[in-house]
PDB file of C-alpha atoms and ligand atoms in Angstrom:
ATOM      1  CA  MET E  29      71.837 -12.863  41.495  1.00 46.00           C
ATOM      2  CA  ARG E  30      71.254  -9.674  39.604  1.00 51.00           C
ATOM      3  CA  LEU E  31      71.426  -7.687  42.819  1.00 50.00           C
ATOM      4  CA  THR E  32      74.799  -9.237  43.693  1.00 49.00           C
ATOM      5  CA  GLN E  33      76.221  -8.378  40.309  1.00 52.00           C
ATOM      6  CA  PHE E  34      74.969  -4.825  40.653  1.00 49.00           C
ATOM      7  CA  SER E  35      76.558  -4.422  44.102  1.00 50.00           C
ATOM      8  CA  VAL E  36      79.921  -5.601  42.818  1.00 50.00           C
ATOM      9  CA  LEU E  37      79.663  -3.213  39.905  1.00 51.00           C
ATOM     10  CA  LEU E  38      78.699  -0.329  42.173  1.00 50.00           C
ATOM     11  CA  GLY E  39      81.630  -1.013  44.517  1.00 50.00           C
ATOM     12  CA  ALA E  40      84.090  -1.013  41.628  1.00 51.00           C
ATOM     13  CA  THR E  41      82.566   2.199  40.280  1.00 51.00           C
ATOM     14  CA  LEU E  42      82.912   4.034  43.585  1.00 51.00           C
ATOM     15  CA  LEU E  43      86.581   3.074  43.746  1.00 50.00           C
ATOM     16  CA  SER E  44      87.217   4.268  40.226  1.00 51.00           C
ATOM     17  CA  VAL E  45      85.508   7.603  40.891  1.00 50.00           C
ATOM     18  CA  GLN E  46      87.757   8.256  43.879  1.00 50.00           C
ATOM     19  CA  ALA E  47      90.812   7.361  41.841  1.00 52.00           C
ATOM     20  CA  LEU E  48      89.710   9.817  39.172  1.00 52.00           C
ATOM     21  CA  ALA E  49      89.324  12.860  41.456  1.00 69.00           C
ATOM     22  CA  HIS E  50      91.322  15.728  40.000  1.00 91.00           C
ATOM     23  CA  ASP E  51      91.194  19.517  40.042  1.00 95.00           C
ATOM     24  CA  PHE E  52      92.288  22.715  38.287  1.00 96.00           C
ATOM     25  CA  THR E  53      92.714  26.396  39.134  1.00 96.00           C
ATOM     26  CA  ALA E  54      91.991  29.607  37.211  1.00 95.00           C
ATOM     27  CA  GLY E  55      92.730  32.737  39.218  1.00 95.00           C
ATOM     28  CA  ASP E  56      90.513  32.540  42.314  1.00 96.00           C
ATOM     29  CA  ILE E  57      88.396  29.770  40.837  1.00 97.00           C
ATOM     30  CA  HIS E  58      89.024  26.193  41.888  1.00 97.00           C
ATOM     31  CA  ILE E  59      87.599  23.639  39.431  1.00 97.00           C
ATOM     32  CA  ILE E  60      86.950  20.285  41.060  1.00 97.00           C
ATOM     33  CA  HIS E  61      86.620  16.910  39.348  1.00 95.00           C
ATOM     34  CA  PRO E  62      85.244  17.539  35.848  1.00 97.00           C
ATOM     35  CA  TRP E  63      83.563  14.338  34.664  1.00 96.00           C
ATOM     36  CA  SER E  64      81.210  12.930  32.082  1.00 96.00           C
ATOM     37  CA  ARG E  65      79.180   9.756  32.101  1.00 95.00           C
ATOM     38  CA  ALA E  66      80.190   7.212  29.456  1.00 95.00           C
ATOM     39  CA  LEU E  67      77.633   6.886  26.655  1.00 93.00           C
ATOM     40  CA  PRO E  68      76.970   4.526  23.779  1.00 90.00           C
ATOM     41  CA  PRO E  69      79.122   5.484  20.753  1.00 88.00           C
ATOM     42  CA  VAL E  70      76.068   6.603  18.758  1.00 89.00           C
ATOM     43  CA  ALA E  71      75.029   9.262  21.293  1.00 91.00           C
ATOM     44  CA  PRO E  72      75.017  12.666  19.552  1.00 93.00           C
ATOM     45  CA  THR E  73      75.028  14.650  22.806  1.00 96.00           C
ATOM     46  CA  GLY E  74      76.649  14.284  26.208  1.00 96.00           C
ATOM     47  CA  ALA E  75      76.918  16.178  29.464  1.00 97.00           C
ATOM     48  CA  ALA E  76      79.772  17.276  31.700  1.00 98.00           C
ATOM     49  CA  TYR E  77      79.733  18.010  35.417  1.00 97.00           C
ATOM     50  CA  LEU E  78      82.110  19.638  37.892  1.00 98.00           C
ATOM     51  CA  VAL E  79      82.242  21.876  40.948  1.00 97.00           C
ATOM     52  CA  LEU E  80      83.346  25.517  40.808  1.00 98.00           C
ATOM     53  CA  GLU E  81      84.628  27.102  44.004  1.00 98.00           C
ATOM     54  CA  ASN E  82      85.338  30.816  44.299  1.00 98.00           C
ATOM     55  CA  LYS E  83      88.239  31.204  46.742  1.00 97.00           C
ATOM     56  CA  GLY E  84      88.561  34.950  46.174  1.00 96.00           C
ATOM     57  CA  ASP E  85      86.650  37.949  47.511  1.00 96.00           C
ATOM     58  CA  GLN E  86      85.244  39.045  44.186  1.00 96.00           C
ATOM     59  CA  ALA E  87      82.174  37.632  42.435  1.00 97.00           C
ATOM     60  CA  ASP E  88      82.876  35.849  39.180  1.00 98.00           C
ATOM     61  CA  ARG E  89      80.770  34.343  36.450  1.00 98.00           C
ATOM     62  CA  LEU E  90      81.116  31.368  34.157  1.00 98.00           C
ATOM     63  CA  THR E  91      80.154  32.692  30.739  1.00 98.00           C
ATOM     64  CA  GLY E  92      80.627  29.674  28.509  1.00 98.00           C
ATOM     65  CA  ALA E  93      82.662  26.665  27.467  1.00 98.00           C
ATOM     66  CA  THR E  94      84.037  25.009  24.364  1.00 98.00           C
ATOM     67  CA  SER E  95      85.521  21.623  23.551  1.00 98.00           C
ATOM     68  CA  PRO E  96      87.299  20.234  20.505  1.00 98.00           C
ATOM     69  CA  ILE E  97      85.165  17.078  20.791  1.00 97.00           C
ATOM     70  CA  ALA E  98      81.840  18.936  20.532  1.00 97.00           C
ATOM     71  CA  GLY E  99      80.382  21.145  17.819  1.00 97.00           C
ATOM     72  CA  ARG E 100      78.840  23.293  20.542  1.00 97.00           C
ATOM     73  CA  VAL E 101      78.808  23.421  24.347  1.00 98.00           C
ATOM     74  CA  GLU E 102      75.913  25.059  26.196  1.00 98.00           C
ATOM     75  CA  LEU E 103      75.337  25.784  29.871  1.00 98.00           C
ATOM     76  CA  HIS E 104      72.100  24.140  30.955  1.00 97.00           C
ATOM     77  CA  GLU E 105      69.960  24.060  34.057  1.00 96.00           C
ATOM     78  CA  HIS E 106      67.068  21.813  34.984  1.00 92.00           C
ATOM     79  CA  VAL E 107      63.789  23.505  35.846  1.00 91.00           C
ATOM     80  CA  HIS E 108      60.454  22.177  37.036  1.00 88.00           C
ATOM     81  CA  GLN E 109      57.796  23.220  34.566  1.00 86.00           C
ATOM     82  CA  ASP E 110      54.234  21.888  34.444  1.00 87.00           C
ATOM     83  CA  GLY E 111      55.258  19.022  36.705  1.00 88.00           C
ATOM     84  CA  LEU E 112      58.122  17.996  34.423  1.00 88.00           C
ATOM     85  CA  MET E 113      61.869  18.362  34.686  1.00 87.00           C
ATOM     86  CA  LYS E 114      63.138  20.232  31.650  1.00 91.00           C
ATOM     87  CA  MET E 115      66.563  21.393  30.560  1.00 92.00           C
ATOM     88  CA  GLN E 116      67.038  24.933  29.436  1.00 94.00           C
ATOM     89  CA  GLN E 117      70.008  26.943  28.309  1.00 97.00           C
ATOM     90  CA  ILE E 118      71.415  29.633  30.578  1.00 96.00           C
ATOM     91  CA  ASP E 119      73.774  32.442  29.564  1.00 97.00           C
ATOM     92  CA  SER E 120      76.055  32.341  32.556  1.00 97.00           C
ATOM     93  CA  VAL E 121      76.440  31.042  36.086  1.00 97.00           C
ATOM     94  CA  ALA E 122      77.354  33.374  38.963  1.00 98.00           C
ATOM     95  CA  ILE E 123      79.891  32.200  41.537  1.00 98.00           C
ATOM     96  CA  ALA E 124      79.729  34.343  44.650  1.00 98.00           C
ATOM     97  CA  PRO E 125      82.904  34.791  46.720  1.00 98.00           C
ATOM     98  CA  GLY E 126      83.461  31.942  49.158  1.00 97.00           C
ATOM     99  CA  THR E 127      80.836  29.688  47.597  1.00 97.00           C
ATOM    100  CA  GLN E 128      80.717  26.528  45.510  1.00 97.00           C
ATOM    101  CA  VAL E 129      78.514  25.933  42.495  1.00 97.00           C
ATOM    102  CA  GLU E 130      77.894  22.301  41.685  1.00 97.00           C
ATOM    103  CA  PHE E 131      77.191  21.013  38.196  1.00 97.00           C
ATOM    104  CA  LYS E 132      75.618  17.577  38.583  1.00 95.00           C
ATOM    105  CA  PRO E 133      73.112  15.195  37.022  1.00 93.00           C
ATOM    106  CA  GLY E 134      69.619  16.666  37.439  1.00 91.00           C
ATOM    107  CA  GLY E 135      71.026  20.163  37.963  1.00 94.00           C
ATOM    108  CA  ASN E 136      73.321  22.533  36.121  1.00 96.00           C
ATOM    109  CA  HIS E 137      75.423  20.845  33.477  1.00 97.00           C
ATOM    110  CA  PHE E 138      77.492  21.448  30.375  1.00 98.00           C
ATOM    111  CA  MET E 139      75.649  20.085  27.351  1.00 97.00           C
ATOM    112  CA  LEU E 140      77.872  18.871  24.541  1.00 98.00           C
ATOM    113  CA  PHE E 141      76.212  18.843  21.127  1.00 97.00           C
ATOM    114  CA  ASP E 142      77.501  17.251  17.965  1.00 96.00           C
ATOM    115  CA  LEU E 143      79.959  14.902  19.660  1.00 96.00           C
ATOM    116  CA  GLN E 144      82.967  14.238  17.442  1.00 94.00           C
ATOM    117  CA  GLN E 145      84.162  11.295  19.506  1.00 93.00           C
ATOM    118  CA  PRO E 146      82.362   8.831  21.782  1.00 93.00           C
ATOM    119  CA  LEU E 147      82.464   9.279  25.557  1.00 95.00           C
ATOM    120  CA  VAL E 148      84.183   6.022  26.441  1.00 94.00           C
ATOM    121  CA  GLU E 149      84.655   4.939  30.059  1.00 94.00           C
ATOM    122  CA  GLY E 150      88.237   5.560  31.170  1.00 94.00           C
ATOM    123  CA  GLY E 151      88.795   8.205  28.506  1.00 95.00           C
ATOM    124  CA  SER E 152      89.100  11.963  28.877  1.00 96.00           C
ATOM    125  CA  TYR E 153      88.756  15.104  26.781  1.00 97.00           C
ATOM    126  CA  PRO E 154      89.585  18.822  27.079  1.00 98.00           C
ATOM    127  CA  LEU E 155      86.953  21.397  28.033  1.00 98.00           C
ATOM    128  CA  THR E 156      87.769  25.111  28.020  1.00 98.00           C
ATOM    129  CA  LEU E 157      85.878  27.220  30.552  1.00 98.00           C
ATOM    130  CA  ASN E 158      85.451  30.980  30.180  1.00 98.00           C
ATOM    131  CA  PHE E 159      85.116  33.141  33.272  1.00 98.00           C
ATOM    132  CA  GLU E 160      84.346  36.862  33.373  1.00 97.00           C
ATOM    133  CA  HIS E 161      87.286  37.575  35.717  1.00 96.00           C
ATOM    134  CA  ALA E 162      89.373  34.410  35.973  1.00 97.00           C
ATOM    135  CA  GLY E 163      89.622  34.225  32.183  1.00 97.00           C
ATOM    136  CA  GLU E 164      89.969  31.077  30.159  1.00 97.00           C
ATOM    137  CA  VAL E 165      91.132  27.713  31.467  1.00 97.00           C
ATOM    138  CA  GLU E 166      91.317  24.277  29.922  1.00 97.00           C
ATOM    139  CA  VAL E 167      90.389  21.356  32.154  1.00 98.00           C
ATOM    140  CA  GLU E 168      90.472  17.638  31.524  1.00 97.00           C
ATOM    141  CA  VAL E 169      87.107  15.906  31.775  1.00 97.00           C
ATOM    142  CA  LYS E 170      87.314  12.262  32.818  1.00 96.00           C
ATOM    143  CA  VAL E 171      84.753   9.867  31.434  1.00 96.00           C
ATOM    144  CA  THR E 172      83.428   7.440  34.030  1.00 93.00           C
ATOM    145  CA  GLY E 173      80.892   4.640  34.079  1.00 87.00           C
ATOM    146  CA  GLU E 174      79.235   6.183  37.128  1.00 63.00           C
ATOM    147  CA  PRO E 175      75.563   5.209  37.220  1.00 56.00           C
ATOM    148  CA  ALA E 176      72.759   7.721  37.575  1.00 49.00           C
ATOM    149  CA  PRO E 177      72.387   8.799  41.207  1.00 49.00           C
ATOM    150  CA  ALA E 178      69.755   6.796  43.084  1.00 45.00           C
ATOM    151  CA  ALA E 179      66.349   8.418  43.061  1.00 43.00           C
ATOM    152  CA  PRO E 180      65.228   9.611  46.494  1.00 45.00           C
ATOM    153  CA  ALA E 181      63.171   7.383  48.838  1.00 40.00           C
ATOM    154  CA  ASP E 182      60.471   6.025  46.537  1.00 37.00           C
ATOM    155  CA  HIS E 183      62.784   4.301  44.070  1.00 36.00           C
ATOM    156  CA  ASP E 184      61.908   0.913  45.612  1.00 37.00           C
ATOM    157  CA  ALA E 185      58.289   1.340  44.603  1.00 36.00           C
ATOM    158  CA  HIS E 186      58.876   0.425  40.980  1.00 37.00           C
ATOM    159  CA  SER E 187      61.924  -1.822  41.158  1.00 34.00           C
ATOM    160  CA  HIS E 188      60.288  -5.052  42.410  1.00 35.00           C
ATOM    161  CA  HIS E 189      59.020  -7.116  39.525  1.00 33.00           C
TER     162      HIS E 189
HETATM  163 CU1   CU A 279      71.230  19.722  28.897  1.00 95.29          CU
END
């Protein structure tokens, strides 16, 4: 029963994610599908994800971001340290010519501190990205109910109770 409900939910979520695909351009930088996961209204921090593609022949660098809905936005990466996954702040993210840099759960992400409004499924908010060469561009981040990506292979080991 629970499994059936979950499958229905997952199917609906996949459809809504496709419907939400959207993109932006700043100079040579193509910004693909900025999104955030919906959170309970009390959450003080959130995260945003997207894909940056450098379509030019010059290296560029994402140097920061701001949003009117957050007191502060930091660039974060996940690192393995002492057997744990930890987040740490990074100053900038290089985007080599002809490559894509993916911000995703468990990897690079934008960390939004001091949220001024809840991340509600179906909503959206502005995020301004700053690039060394492409300059400043405002994108619209869509808030989805997308679940956490399935853990690799061994996730069955602890899901049978
Ligand atoms: Cu973070």
